[in-house]
mmCIF file of C-alpha atoms in Angstrom:
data_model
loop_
_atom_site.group_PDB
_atom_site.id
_atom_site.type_symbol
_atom_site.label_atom_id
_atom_site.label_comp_id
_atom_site.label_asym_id
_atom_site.label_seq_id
_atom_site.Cartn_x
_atom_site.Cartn_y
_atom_site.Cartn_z
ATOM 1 C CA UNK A 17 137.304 96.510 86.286
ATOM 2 C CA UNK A 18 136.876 99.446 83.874
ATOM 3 C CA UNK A 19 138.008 97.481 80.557
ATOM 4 C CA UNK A 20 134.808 95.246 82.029
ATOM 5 C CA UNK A 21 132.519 98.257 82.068
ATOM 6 C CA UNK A 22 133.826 99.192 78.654
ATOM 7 C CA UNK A 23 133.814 95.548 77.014
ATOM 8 C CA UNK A 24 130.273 95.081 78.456
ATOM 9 C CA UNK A 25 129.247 98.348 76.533
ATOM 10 C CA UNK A 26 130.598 96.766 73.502
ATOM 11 C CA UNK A 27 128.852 93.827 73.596
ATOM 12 C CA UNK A 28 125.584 94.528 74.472
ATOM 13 C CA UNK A 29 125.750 96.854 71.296
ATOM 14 C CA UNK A 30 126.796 93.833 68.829
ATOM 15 C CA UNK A 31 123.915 91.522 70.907
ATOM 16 C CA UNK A 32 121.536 94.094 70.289
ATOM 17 C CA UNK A 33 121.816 94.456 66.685
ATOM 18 C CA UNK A 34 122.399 90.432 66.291
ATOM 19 C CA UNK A 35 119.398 89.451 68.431
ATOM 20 C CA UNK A 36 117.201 92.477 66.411
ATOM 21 C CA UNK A 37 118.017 91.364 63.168
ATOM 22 C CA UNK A 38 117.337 87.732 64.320
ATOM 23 C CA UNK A 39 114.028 88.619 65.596
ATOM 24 C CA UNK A 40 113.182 90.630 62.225
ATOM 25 C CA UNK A 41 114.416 88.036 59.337
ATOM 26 C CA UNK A 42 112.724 85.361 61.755
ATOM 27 C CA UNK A 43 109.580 87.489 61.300
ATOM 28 C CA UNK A 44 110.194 87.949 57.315
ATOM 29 C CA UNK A 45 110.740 84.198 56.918
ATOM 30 C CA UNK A 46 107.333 83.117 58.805
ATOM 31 C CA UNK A 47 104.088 82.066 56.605
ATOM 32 C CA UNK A 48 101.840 84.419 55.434
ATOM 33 C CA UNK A 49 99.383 85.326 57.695
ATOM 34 C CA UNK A 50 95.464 85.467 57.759
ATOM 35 C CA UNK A 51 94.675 88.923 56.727
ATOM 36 C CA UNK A 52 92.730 90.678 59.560
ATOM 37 C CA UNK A 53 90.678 93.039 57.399
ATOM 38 C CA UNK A 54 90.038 95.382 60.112
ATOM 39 C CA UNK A 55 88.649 99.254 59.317
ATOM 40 C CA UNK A 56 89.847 101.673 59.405
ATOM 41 C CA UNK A 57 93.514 101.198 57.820
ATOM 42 C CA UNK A 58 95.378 104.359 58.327
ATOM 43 C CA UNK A 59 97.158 105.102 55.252
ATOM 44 C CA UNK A 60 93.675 105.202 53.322
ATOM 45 C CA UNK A 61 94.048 108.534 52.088
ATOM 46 C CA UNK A 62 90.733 109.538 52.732
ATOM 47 C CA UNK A 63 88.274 106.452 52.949
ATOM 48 C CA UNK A 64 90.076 106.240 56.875
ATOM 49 C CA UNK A 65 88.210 108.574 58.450
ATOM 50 C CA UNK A 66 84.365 106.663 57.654
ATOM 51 C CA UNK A 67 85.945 102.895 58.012
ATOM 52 C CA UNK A 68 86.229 102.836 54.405
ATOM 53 C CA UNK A 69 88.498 101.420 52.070
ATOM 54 C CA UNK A 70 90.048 100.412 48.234
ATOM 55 C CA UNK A 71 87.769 97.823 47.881
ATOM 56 C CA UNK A 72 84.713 99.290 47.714
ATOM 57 C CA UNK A 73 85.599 101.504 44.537
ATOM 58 C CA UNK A 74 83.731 99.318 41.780
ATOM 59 C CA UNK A 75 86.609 97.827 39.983
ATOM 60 C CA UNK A 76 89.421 98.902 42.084
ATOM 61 C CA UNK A 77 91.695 96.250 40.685
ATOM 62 C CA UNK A 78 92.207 98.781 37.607
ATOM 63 C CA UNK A 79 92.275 102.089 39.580
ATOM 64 C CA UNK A 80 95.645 103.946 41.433
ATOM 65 C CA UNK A 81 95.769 102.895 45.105
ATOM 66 C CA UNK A 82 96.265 105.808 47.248
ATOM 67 C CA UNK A 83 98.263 105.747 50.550
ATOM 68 C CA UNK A 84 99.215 108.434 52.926
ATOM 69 C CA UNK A 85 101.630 108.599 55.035
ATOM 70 C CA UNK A 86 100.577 111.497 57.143
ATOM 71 C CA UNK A 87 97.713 109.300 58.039
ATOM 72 C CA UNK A 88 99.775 106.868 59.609
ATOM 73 C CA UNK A 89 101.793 109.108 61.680
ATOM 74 C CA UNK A 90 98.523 110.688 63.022
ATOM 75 C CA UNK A 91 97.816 107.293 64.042
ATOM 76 C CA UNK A 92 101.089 105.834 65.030
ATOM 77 C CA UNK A 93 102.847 109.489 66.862
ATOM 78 C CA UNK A 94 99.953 109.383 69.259
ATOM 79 C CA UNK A 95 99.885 105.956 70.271
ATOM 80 C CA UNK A 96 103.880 105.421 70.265
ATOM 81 C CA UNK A 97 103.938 108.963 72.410
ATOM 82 C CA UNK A 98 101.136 108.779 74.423
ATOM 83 C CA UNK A 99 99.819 105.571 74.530
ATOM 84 C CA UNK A 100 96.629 106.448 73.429
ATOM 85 C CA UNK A 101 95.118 102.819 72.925
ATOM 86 C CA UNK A 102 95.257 102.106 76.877
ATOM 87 C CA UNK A 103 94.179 105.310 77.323
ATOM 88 C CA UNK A 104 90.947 104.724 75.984
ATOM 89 C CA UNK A 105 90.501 101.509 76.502
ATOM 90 C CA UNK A 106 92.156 100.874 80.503
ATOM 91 C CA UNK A 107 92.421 104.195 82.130
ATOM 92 C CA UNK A 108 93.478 102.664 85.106
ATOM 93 C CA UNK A 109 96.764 100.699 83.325
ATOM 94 C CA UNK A 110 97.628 104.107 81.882
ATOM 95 C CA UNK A 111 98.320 105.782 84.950
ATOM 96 C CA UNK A 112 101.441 103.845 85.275
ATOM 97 C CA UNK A 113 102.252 102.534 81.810
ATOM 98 C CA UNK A 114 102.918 105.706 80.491
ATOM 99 C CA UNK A 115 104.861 107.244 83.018
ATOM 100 C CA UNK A 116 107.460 104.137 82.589
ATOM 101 C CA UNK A 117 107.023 104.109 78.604
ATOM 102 C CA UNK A 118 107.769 107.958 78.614
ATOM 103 C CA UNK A 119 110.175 107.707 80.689
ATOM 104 C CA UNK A 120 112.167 105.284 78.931
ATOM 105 C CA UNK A 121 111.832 107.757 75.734
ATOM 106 C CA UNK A 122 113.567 109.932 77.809
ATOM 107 C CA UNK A 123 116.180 107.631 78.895
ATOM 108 C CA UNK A 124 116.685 106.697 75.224
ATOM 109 C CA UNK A 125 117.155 110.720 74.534
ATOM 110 C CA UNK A 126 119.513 110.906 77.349
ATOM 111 C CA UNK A 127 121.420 108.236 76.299
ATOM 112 C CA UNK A 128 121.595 110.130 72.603
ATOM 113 C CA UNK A 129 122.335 113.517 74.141
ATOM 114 C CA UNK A 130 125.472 111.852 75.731
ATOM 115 C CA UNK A 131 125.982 110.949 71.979
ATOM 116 C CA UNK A 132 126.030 113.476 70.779
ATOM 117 C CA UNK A 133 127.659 115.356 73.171
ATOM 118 C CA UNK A 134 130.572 113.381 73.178
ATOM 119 C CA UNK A 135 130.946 113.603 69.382
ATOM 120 C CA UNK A 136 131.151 117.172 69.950
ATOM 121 C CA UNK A 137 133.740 117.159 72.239
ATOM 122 C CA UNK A 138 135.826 114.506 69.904
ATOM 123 C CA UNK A 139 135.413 117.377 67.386
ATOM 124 C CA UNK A 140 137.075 119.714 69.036
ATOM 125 C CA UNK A 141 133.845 122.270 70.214
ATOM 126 C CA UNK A 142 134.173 124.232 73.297
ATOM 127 C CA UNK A 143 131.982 123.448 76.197
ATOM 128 C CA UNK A 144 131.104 126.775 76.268
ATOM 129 C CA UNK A 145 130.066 127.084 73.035
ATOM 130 C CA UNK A 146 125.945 127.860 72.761
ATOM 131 C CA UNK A 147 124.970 124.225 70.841
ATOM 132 C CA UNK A 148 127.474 122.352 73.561
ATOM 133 C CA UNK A 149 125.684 124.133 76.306
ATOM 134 C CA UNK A 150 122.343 123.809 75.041
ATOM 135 C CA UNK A 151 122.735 119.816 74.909
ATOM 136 C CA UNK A 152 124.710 119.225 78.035
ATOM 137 C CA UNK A 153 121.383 121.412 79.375
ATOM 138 C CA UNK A 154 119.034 119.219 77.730
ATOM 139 C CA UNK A 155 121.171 116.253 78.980
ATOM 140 C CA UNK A 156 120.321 117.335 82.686
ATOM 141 C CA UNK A 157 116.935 117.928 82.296
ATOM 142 C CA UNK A 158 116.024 114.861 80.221
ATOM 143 C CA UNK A 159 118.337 112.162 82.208
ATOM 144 C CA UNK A 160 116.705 113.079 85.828
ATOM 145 C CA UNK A 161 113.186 113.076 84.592
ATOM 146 C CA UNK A 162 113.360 109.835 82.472
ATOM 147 C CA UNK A 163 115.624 108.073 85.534
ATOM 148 C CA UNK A 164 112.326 109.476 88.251
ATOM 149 C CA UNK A 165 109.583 108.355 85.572
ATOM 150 C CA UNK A 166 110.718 105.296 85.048
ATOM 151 C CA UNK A 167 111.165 104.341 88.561
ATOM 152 C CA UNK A 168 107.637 105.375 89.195
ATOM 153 C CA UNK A 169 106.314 103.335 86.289
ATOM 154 C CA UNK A 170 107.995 100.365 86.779
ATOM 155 C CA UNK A 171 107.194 100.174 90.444
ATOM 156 C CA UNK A 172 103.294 101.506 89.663
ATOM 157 C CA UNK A 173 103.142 98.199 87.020
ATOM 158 C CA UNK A 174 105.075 95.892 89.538
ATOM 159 C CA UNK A 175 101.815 96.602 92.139
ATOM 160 C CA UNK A 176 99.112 96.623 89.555
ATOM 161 C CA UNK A 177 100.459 93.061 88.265
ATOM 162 C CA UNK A 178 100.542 92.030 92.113
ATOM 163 C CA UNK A 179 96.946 93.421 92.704
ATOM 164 C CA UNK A 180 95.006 93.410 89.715
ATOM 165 C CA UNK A 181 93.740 89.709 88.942
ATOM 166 C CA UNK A 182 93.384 90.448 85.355
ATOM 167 C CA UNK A 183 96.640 91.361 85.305
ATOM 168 C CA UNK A 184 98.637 88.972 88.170
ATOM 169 C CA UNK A 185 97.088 85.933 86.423
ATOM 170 C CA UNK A 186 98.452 86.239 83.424
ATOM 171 C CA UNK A 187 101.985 87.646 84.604
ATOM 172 C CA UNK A 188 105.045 85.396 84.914
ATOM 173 C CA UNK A 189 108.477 85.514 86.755
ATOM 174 C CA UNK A 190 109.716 87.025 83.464
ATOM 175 C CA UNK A 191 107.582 90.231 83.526
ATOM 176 C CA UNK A 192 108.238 90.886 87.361
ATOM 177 C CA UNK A 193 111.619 90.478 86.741
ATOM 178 C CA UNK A 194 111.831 92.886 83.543
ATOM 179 C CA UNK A 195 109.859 95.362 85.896
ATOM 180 C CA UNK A 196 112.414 95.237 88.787
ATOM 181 C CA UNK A 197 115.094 95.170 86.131
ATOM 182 C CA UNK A 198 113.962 98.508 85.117
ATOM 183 C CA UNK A 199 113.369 100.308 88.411
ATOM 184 C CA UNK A 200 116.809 98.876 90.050
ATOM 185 C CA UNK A 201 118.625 100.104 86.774
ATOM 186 C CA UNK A 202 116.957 103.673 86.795
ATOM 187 C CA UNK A 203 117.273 104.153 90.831
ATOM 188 C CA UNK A 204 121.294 103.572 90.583
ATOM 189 C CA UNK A 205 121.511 105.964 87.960
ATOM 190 C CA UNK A 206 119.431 108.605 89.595
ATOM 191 C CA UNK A 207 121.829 107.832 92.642
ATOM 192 C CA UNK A 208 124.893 107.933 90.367
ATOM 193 C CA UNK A 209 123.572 111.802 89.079
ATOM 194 C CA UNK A 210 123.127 112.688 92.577
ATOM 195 C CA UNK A 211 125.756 111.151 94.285
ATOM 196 C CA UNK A 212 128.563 111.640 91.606
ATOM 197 C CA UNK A 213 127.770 112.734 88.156
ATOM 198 C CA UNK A 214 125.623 115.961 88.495
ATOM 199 C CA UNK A 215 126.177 117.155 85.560
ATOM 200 C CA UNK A 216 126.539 114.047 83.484
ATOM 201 C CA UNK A 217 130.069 114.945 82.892
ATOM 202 C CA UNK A 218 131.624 111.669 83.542
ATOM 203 C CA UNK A 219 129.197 109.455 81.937
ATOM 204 C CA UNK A 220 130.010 112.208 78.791
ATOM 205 C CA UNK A 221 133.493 111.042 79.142
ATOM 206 C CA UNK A 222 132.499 107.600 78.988
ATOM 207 C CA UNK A 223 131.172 108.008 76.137
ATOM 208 C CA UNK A 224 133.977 109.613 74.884
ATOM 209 C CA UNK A 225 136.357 106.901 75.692
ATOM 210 C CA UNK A 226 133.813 104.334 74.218
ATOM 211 C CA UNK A 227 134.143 106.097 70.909
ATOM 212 C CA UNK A 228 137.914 105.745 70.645
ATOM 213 C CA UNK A 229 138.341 102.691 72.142
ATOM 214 C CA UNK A 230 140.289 104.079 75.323
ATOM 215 C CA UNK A 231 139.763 102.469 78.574
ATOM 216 C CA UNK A 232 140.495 105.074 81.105
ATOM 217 C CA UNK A 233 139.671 104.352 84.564
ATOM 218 C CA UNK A 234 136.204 104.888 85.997
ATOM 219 C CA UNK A 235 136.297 105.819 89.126
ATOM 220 C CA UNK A 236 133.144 105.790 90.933
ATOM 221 C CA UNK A 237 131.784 102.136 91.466
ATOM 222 C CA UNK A 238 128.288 103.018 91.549
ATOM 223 C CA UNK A 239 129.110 105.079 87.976
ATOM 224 C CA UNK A 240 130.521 101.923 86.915
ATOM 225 C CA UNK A 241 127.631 99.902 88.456
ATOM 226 C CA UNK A 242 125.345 101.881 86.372
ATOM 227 C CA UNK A 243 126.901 101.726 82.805
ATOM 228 C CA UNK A 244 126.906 97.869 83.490
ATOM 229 C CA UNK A 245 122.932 97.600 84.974
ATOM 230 C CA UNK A 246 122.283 99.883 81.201
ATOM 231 C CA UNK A 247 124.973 97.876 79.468
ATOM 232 C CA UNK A 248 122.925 94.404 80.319
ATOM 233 C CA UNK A 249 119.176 96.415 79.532
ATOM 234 C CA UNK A 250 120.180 96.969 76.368
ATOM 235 C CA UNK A 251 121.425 93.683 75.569
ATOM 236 C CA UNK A 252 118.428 91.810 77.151
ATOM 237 C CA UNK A 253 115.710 93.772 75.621
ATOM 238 C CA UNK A 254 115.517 92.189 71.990
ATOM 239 C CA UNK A 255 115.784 88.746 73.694
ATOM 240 C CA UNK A 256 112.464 88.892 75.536
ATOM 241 C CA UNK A 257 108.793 90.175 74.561
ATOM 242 C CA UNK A 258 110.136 93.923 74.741
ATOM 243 C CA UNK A 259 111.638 93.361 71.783
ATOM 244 C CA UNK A 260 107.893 94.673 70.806
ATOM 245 C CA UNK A 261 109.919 98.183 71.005
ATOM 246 C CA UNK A 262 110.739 97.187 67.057
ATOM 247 C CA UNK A 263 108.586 94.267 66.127
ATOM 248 C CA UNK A 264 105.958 96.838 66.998
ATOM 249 C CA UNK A 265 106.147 98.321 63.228
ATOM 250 C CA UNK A 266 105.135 94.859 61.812
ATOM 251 C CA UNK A 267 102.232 94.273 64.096
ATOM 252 C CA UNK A 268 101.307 97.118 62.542
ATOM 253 C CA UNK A 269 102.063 97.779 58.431
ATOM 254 C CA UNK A 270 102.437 94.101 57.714
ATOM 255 C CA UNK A 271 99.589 92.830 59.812
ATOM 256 C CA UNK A 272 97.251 95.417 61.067
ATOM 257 C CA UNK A 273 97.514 97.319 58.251
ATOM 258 C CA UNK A 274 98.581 95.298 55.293
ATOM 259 C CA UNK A 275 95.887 95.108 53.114
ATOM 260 C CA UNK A 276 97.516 94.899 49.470
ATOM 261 C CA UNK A 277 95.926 93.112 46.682
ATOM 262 C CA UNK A 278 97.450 89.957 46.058
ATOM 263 C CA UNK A 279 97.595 91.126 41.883
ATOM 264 C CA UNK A 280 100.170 89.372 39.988
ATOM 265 C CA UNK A 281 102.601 88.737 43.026
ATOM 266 C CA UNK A 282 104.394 85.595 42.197
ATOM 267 C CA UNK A 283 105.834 85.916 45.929
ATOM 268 C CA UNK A 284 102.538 86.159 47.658
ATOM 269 C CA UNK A 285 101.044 83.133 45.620
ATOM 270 C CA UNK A 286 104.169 81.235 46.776
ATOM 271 C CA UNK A 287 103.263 82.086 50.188
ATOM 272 C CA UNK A 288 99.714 81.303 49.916
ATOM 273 C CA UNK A 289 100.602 77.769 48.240
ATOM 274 C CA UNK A 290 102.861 76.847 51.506
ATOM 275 C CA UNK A 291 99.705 77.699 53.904
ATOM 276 C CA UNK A 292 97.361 75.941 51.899
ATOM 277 C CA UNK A 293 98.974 73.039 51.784
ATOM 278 C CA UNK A 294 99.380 72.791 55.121
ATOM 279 C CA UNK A 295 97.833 69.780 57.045
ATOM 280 C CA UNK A 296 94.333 70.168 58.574
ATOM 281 C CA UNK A 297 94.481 69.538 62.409
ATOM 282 C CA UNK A 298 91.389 71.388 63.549
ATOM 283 C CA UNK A 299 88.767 68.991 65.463
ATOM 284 C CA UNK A 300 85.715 71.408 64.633
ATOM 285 C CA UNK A 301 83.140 68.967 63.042
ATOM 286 C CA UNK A 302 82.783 71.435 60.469
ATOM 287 C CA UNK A 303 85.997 70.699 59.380
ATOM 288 C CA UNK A 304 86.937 67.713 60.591
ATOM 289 C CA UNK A 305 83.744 65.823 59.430
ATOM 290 C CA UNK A 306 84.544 65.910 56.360
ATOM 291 C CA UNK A 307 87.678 64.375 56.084
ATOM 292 C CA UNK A 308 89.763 66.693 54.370
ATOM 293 C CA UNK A 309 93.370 66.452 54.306
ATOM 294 C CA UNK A 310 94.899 70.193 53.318
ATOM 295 C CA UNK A 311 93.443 73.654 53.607
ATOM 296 C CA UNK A 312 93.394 73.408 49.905
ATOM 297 C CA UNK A 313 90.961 70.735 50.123
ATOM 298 C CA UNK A 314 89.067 72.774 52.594
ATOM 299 C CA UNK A 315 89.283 75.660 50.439
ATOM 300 C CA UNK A 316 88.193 73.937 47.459
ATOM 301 C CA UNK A 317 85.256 71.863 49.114
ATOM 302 C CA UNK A 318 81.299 73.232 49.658
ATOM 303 C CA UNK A 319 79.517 71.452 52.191
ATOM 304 C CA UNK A 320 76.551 72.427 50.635
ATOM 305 C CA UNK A 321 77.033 71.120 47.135
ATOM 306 C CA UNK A 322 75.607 67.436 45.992
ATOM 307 C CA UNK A 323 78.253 64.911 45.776
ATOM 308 C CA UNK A 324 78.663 64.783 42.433
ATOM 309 C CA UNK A 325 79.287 67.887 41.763
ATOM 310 C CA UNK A 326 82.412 68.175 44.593
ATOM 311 C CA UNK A 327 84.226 65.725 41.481
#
């Protein structure tokens, strides 16, 4: 049963990374997509805080774009952290949704404590030592609250998705089950550091063993039960819609905030050529009426010219 627990570890590392990097050079490989020229972009150095950007300098095809990075994480820390766009804009839906989001920040740092830990150990440092005994300290504080967060989260979404029609009738099977996923996962582990692993000392050992590929026995079931409940999370994450933990970074620098001129980029006009050459399916009468075949055509054509002149 243990090489199980340990085998499962292993693989739901390799399908993370496969299923990730599936997801990302699917992404790469789509068509290029409508540019949604929304203000304010965040790396506009200073333009960002009026709405402004590049393209209102006169001539700014000749002038030095300026980007900052800074701006971006004063947009991106908040709203990663803290959620700040459902704050704003449903109150209600943050209540819950952060509690489970933070939470499983602090699951992840639990999980990398352990890490890290364990390394140290490999290495030879004493648990007594004061940066051993500061992490296994941060390792009991951090793995208790993000277990108890969670839970709360997950089961404070699972009701608002069952109550809240603007929620419940767009939910499927899929995102009740992802919920209860979550909340059975983080209540057996909050057992298992009650119950058997107080001080995370086992599951450190674990990690250990995982490391250099021994397969010592584990000998608490529920222990066990929990590194395979984690073992499957992380596995099935990138194969559903929370791969949006990642694919979150494209949303936004390639699409929400990808506004680069299109200025001698033979890979871009490429792009561009694929799209508009496209077939036209829209029924609009504005599009459809007049018979055009390719967005090209579309592109090309003015309504509002005379005939002749559209030869």
């Amino acid at each position: 049963m243990s090489t199980i627990v340990y085998l499962s570890v292993y693989a739901a590392i390799i399908i993370f990374i496969a299923a990730a990097a599936y997801r990302i050079v699917g992404y790469i490989r789509l068509p290029q997509h409508v540019r949604w020229e929304l203000y304010p972009v965040a790396h506009e150095a200073e333009k960002a805080s009026y709405g402004g950007g590049y393209l209102e300098e006169p001539e700014w095809w000749n002038k030095p774009r300026e980007t900052s990075r800074l701006g971006e994480l004063k947009v991106m820390v908040p709203e990663i952290l803290l959620l700040k766009a459902v704050w704003e804009h449903n109150r209600k839906l943050w209540y819950v949704s952060f509690p489970f989001h933070f939470g499983l920040y602090l699951c992840m740092g639990y999980l990398a404590l352990l890490l890290i830990g364990a390394v140290l150990m490999i290495m030879g440092v004493s648990t007594g030592s004061f940066i051993l005994s500061a992490i296994i300290s941060l390792t009991n504080v951090i793995g208790p609250a993000g277990f108890i967060l969670c839970i709360v989260g997950a089961c404070g979404l699972l009701y608002r998705r069952m109550t809240d029609p603007g929620l419940s009738n767009y939910s499927t099977v899929e995102h009740y089950f992802n919920l209860g996923l979550f909340a059975v996962t983080m209540l057996v582990s909050l057992l298992a550091w009650i119950l058997v692993d107080p001080g995370f000392s086992n599951s450190r050992e674990i990690v250990m063993n995982l490391l250099l590929l021994r397969f010592n026995p584990i000998d608490s079931a529920l222990l066990a039960t929990q590194v395979l409940l984690i073992s499957f999370v992380i596995a099935y994450i990138p194969l559903t819609h929370m791969s949006h933990l990642f694919m979150k970074y494209f949303l936004y620098h390639d699409i929400r905030w990808g506004d680069a001129p299109n200025i001698n980029s033979p890979s871009t006009n490429e792009k561009i050529g694929v799209v508009l050459n496209y077939p036209v399916t829209w029924s609009a009468p504005h599009i459809a009426g007049h018979g055009k075949t390719t967005w090209a055509e579309v592109a090309t054509f003015n309504p509002a010219a005379e005939p002749e002149d559209q030869k």
